[in-house]
XYZ file of C-alpha atoms in Angstrom:
277
model
C 0.000 0.000 0.000
C 1.429 3.363 -1.072
C -0.035 5.505 1.711
C 1.860 3.803 4.536
C 5.368 4.210 3.027
C 4.475 7.766 2.016
C 3.329 8.602 5.549
C 6.447 7.111 7.142
C 8.740 8.908 4.683
C 6.979 12.247 5.202
C 7.192 11.964 8.993
C 10.838 10.912 8.899
C 11.895 13.719 6.569
C 9.917 16.259 8.616
C 11.723 15.176 11.789
C 15.090 15.315 10.040
C 14.284 18.817 8.761
C 13.239 19.917 12.269
C 16.671 18.896 13.526
C 18.636 20.241 10.550
C 17.004 23.678 10.746
C 18.375 24.132 14.240
C 15.220 23.900 16.358
C 17.292 21.533 18.469
C 20.694 19.871 18.386
C 21.222 16.132 18.576
C 24.171 13.854 19.237
C 24.071 10.172 18.315
C 26.144 7.332 19.775
C 26.230 3.646 18.931
C 24.145 3.911 15.771
C 26.278 1.188 14.218
C 24.589 -1.299 16.571
C 21.223 -0.544 14.974
C 22.589 -0.259 11.443
C 24.248 -3.670 11.681
C 21.002 -5.275 12.842
C 18.845 -3.538 10.224
C 21.146 -4.493 7.364
C 21.766 -8.076 8.521
C 20.855 -10.997 6.257
C 19.508 -12.807 9.341
C 16.328 -10.772 8.985
C 15.463 -12.756 5.868
C 15.435 -15.874 8.067
C 12.912 -14.408 10.509
C 15.158 -12.736 13.045
C 13.501 -9.465 13.985
C 14.823 -6.433 15.827
C 13.532 -4.914 19.055
C 14.703 -1.528 20.313
C 13.678 -0.515 23.834
C 14.153 2.939 25.335
C 13.138 5.246 28.142
C 10.137 7.486 27.418
C 10.493 11.147 28.431
C 8.231 13.150 26.101
C 5.391 12.928 23.623
C 7.861 13.674 20.812
C 10.323 10.835 21.543
C 8.742 8.963 18.675
C 8.932 10.035 15.889
C 11.551 12.763 16.473
C 14.263 10.347 17.634
C 14.120 8.700 14.218
C 15.099 11.972 12.571
C 18.661 10.716 13.061
C 18.203 7.847 10.588
C 19.745 8.086 7.114
C 17.156 9.602 4.764
C 17.193 6.518 2.523
C 15.800 4.441 5.404
C 12.495 6.312 5.317
C 11.642 4.902 1.906
C 11.955 1.234 2.898
C 9.480 -0.167 5.408
C 12.013 -2.829 6.426
C 14.324 -0.059 7.633
C 11.726 1.814 9.694
C 10.180 0.821 12.980
C 6.788 -0.453 13.975
C 5.645 0.562 17.441
C 2.731 0.245 19.843
C 0.530 3.251 20.632
C -2.203 3.779 23.217
C -5.727 3.829 21.802
C -6.922 6.529 24.214
C -4.125 8.910 23.202
C -3.270 8.276 19.548
C -6.430 6.715 18.077
C -9.007 9.171 19.382
C -10.721 10.015 16.078
C -10.840 8.659 12.506
C -8.218 11.092 11.188
C -5.675 10.322 13.912
C -6.414 6.599 13.654
C -5.747 6.544 9.923
C -2.607 8.651 10.289
C -1.031 6.492 12.987
C -1.928 3.218 11.299
C -0.239 4.405 8.118
C 2.646 5.525 10.325
C 3.260 1.911 11.426
C 1.697 2.222 14.892
C -0.196 -0.739 16.370
C -3.247 0.277 18.419
C -2.882 -0.906 22.023
C -5.594 -0.861 24.678
C -4.626 -0.061 28.254
C -5.777 -2.692 30.716
C -6.293 -5.370 28.049
C -3.134 -7.214 29.068
C -0.337 -8.916 27.181
C -2.468 -11.146 24.947
C -4.248 -8.434 22.957
C -4.107 -8.169 19.137
C -1.388 -5.477 19.018
C 0.989 -7.719 20.957
C 0.217 -10.684 18.713
C 0.798 -8.512 15.636
C 4.135 -7.311 17.019
C 5.231 -10.926 17.523
C 4.114 -11.801 13.992
C 6.080 -8.909 12.526
C 9.209 -9.938 14.416
C 8.814 -13.435 12.980
C 8.930 -11.780 9.548
C 12.189 -10.017 10.448
C 10.647 -6.581 11.039
C 11.760 -3.931 13.544
C 9.625 -3.168 16.606
C 10.367 -0.216 18.899
C 9.032 -0.348 22.461
C 8.891 2.130 25.321
C 9.397 -0.150 28.294
C 7.520 2.020 30.786
C 4.438 2.184 28.589
C 3.984 5.917 29.190
C 5.942 9.162 29.549
C 7.971 9.406 32.764
C 10.216 12.456 32.942
C 13.289 12.234 35.145
C 11.852 14.349 37.973
C 9.385 11.510 38.638
C 12.010 8.777 39.076
C 12.304 7.209 42.517
C 15.613 7.050 44.390
C 16.869 3.671 45.586
C 18.578 2.888 48.872
C 21.929 3.278 47.126
C 21.070 6.893 46.264
C 20.672 6.202 42.548
C 17.601 7.037 40.477
C 15.497 4.107 39.301
C 13.751 3.787 35.972
C 10.087 2.792 36.479
C 9.218 -0.874 36.074
C 8.856 -2.083 32.493
C 5.626 -3.638 31.254
C 5.560 -7.432 30.962
C 4.503 -7.131 27.342
C 8.195 -6.541 26.585
C 9.084 -10.031 27.771
C 5.984 -11.557 26.176
C 6.865 -10.155 22.756
C 10.545 -11.097 22.908
C 10.021 -14.594 24.338
C 7.229 -15.555 21.935
C 9.104 -15.198 18.652
C 10.166 -18.268 16.681
C 13.742 -16.949 16.609
C 14.989 -14.698 19.434
C 15.185 -11.141 18.051
C 18.136 -8.792 18.232
C 17.353 -6.645 21.290
C 19.032 -3.229 21.406
C 18.710 -0.965 24.470
C 18.403 2.770 23.832
C 18.713 5.882 25.966
C 17.434 9.307 24.967
C 17.985 12.650 26.706
C 16.831 16.235 26.218
C 13.405 15.427 24.794
C 11.881 16.298 28.175
C 13.267 19.823 27.772
C 11.897 20.008 24.254
C 8.408 18.969 25.418
C 8.186 19.402 29.219
C 5.191 17.842 30.937
C 2.821 19.982 32.991
C 2.585 23.046 30.751
C -0.810 24.638 30.271
C -2.835 25.085 27.092
C -1.793 25.923 24.398
C 1.926 25.789 25.251
C 1.929 22.060 25.958
C 1.486 21.431 22.238
C 4.558 23.383 21.126
C 8.191 22.263 21.429
C 10.659 24.590 23.091
C 13.506 25.498 20.712
C 17.143 25.086 21.646
C 16.994 21.718 23.410
C 20.090 19.531 23.298
C 19.071 15.972 22.490
C 21.001 12.728 22.514
C 20.150 9.274 21.201
C 22.337 6.361 22.300
C 22.148 2.767 21.075
C 23.715 0.144 23.321
C 25.211 -3.218 22.485
C 22.642 -5.928 21.658
C 21.481 -7.993 24.639
C 22.206 -11.730 24.623
C 18.678 -13.117 24.838
C 19.239 -16.718 23.740
C 21.402 -17.624 26.754
C 18.787 -16.278 29.151
C 16.066 -18.301 27.434
C 18.225 -21.440 27.478
C 18.970 -21.008 31.199
C 15.275 -20.602 32.032
C 14.309 -23.639 29.953
C 17.002 -25.727 31.651
C 15.896 -24.700 35.150
C 12.266 -25.413 34.432
C 13.024 -28.726 32.764
C 14.816 -29.913 35.903
C 12.073 -28.572 38.158
C 9.366 -30.248 36.080
C 11.178 -33.596 36.219
C 11.495 -33.380 40.002
C 8.028 -32.048 40.834
C 6.097 -34.022 38.208
C 3.556 -31.217 38.010
C 1.003 -31.246 35.224
C 2.255 -30.085 31.819
C -0.333 -27.282 31.673
C 0.766 -25.823 35.007
C 4.399 -26.210 34.008
C 3.858 -24.326 30.742
C 1.968 -21.509 32.468
C 4.765 -21.095 34.991
C 7.403 -21.279 32.251
C 5.693 -18.546 30.220
C 5.443 -16.351 33.309
C 9.116 -16.845 34.153
C 10.244 -16.139 30.592
C 8.386 -12.856 30.295
C 9.244 -11.586 33.794
C 12.952 -12.439 33.640
C 13.397 -11.155 30.089
C 11.541 -7.941 30.954
C 13.784 -7.474 33.999
C 16.880 -8.160 31.902
C 15.914 -5.540 29.321
C 15.084 -3.059 32.101
C 18.553 -3.518 33.620
C 20.206 -3.034 30.232
C 18.322 0.194 29.463
C 18.939 1.539 32.971
C 22.648 0.671 32.808
C 22.939 2.420 29.451
C 21.159 5.412 30.978
C 23.695 5.578 33.802
C 26.562 5.479 31.320
C 25.056 8.471 29.491
C 23.307 10.496 32.200
C 24.963 9.431 35.440
C 23.369 7.848 38.487
C 20.510 10.368 38.513
C 19.517 9.311 34.966
C 18.927 12.943 34.072
C 22.237 14.709 33.480
C 22.569 16.501 30.143
C 25.117 14.992 27.749
C 28.345 16.986 27.615
C-alpha cells in the first residue's frame, strides 16, 4: 500500500528537517549497533529487531528517528513499527488513519499482554521486522524517578509485554537498548494550554544505542531450570507451561530493564537525568 510508506517517509523527513534547521541539536552514539542489525541478512530468516528505550516526552517517537539516514524512510524494512495507546493516539478517525499508516499498532490499556497489538508485534518480528518499544508504557520524565537505597535514580518498572513479545518469537530477536535525553526539555510535561502542544527550541538531544542484549542464553537457562524442576516435581504439563511462560516474560523484561537503565547511567549518570556533555 502506497499511503503507509508515504506517511512514514513524510514523517521521517519532517523530523530530520526539524533537527537540521536548528530547532534543536542532537548527538548520536552507537548507531552502528542498529545499522548492523537492520542491514543483517539474518532478517530474511525471521530474526527481527527490538529496540527498547526510556520514554520522556510525547515527541520521543517520531523525532528520535530523525537521526536515521534519509534513505531508510523509503523502505518499510528499515523503519520501525511501534505500539501506541488507543486513548491517546487513536481518538478520532483522522488520527487513527494517520497512525496506522505511520506503522503504529493500536494498544488498549488494561487489556493485558495477549491483545491483538501484541500478537501482531510478535508476527512482525517473525517476519524479520523492527519493533520499537517504550518499556515504561507511558511518559515518565526524570523528575518523577524514585531514588533507591543506594542513592541512585530508578527507571520505572517495564511492562511485561516486553518479555511476552521477545520470548514468543520463533527466533529470538536482536534486542538493542536505547537511551534518549533532552526530549523532556523540548516537550516538558505539565505546561498549560496551548503551550503544551509546542516544542521549546534550543533543546540539546542525545540518542544512544547500546550493544545488543544476549537473549538466547537467558532463554536457554530458564528452559534448563524449568526442565529440571518439572522432572522433580512431576507437576502437570499445563501448570508447568503456564509457569514457564510467566518466568520467561518476567525475567526477560527485567533483563531488558537492567540493560536500558545501565545504558542510561553510562550516558546520564546515576541520577539518569544529566545533560550529555
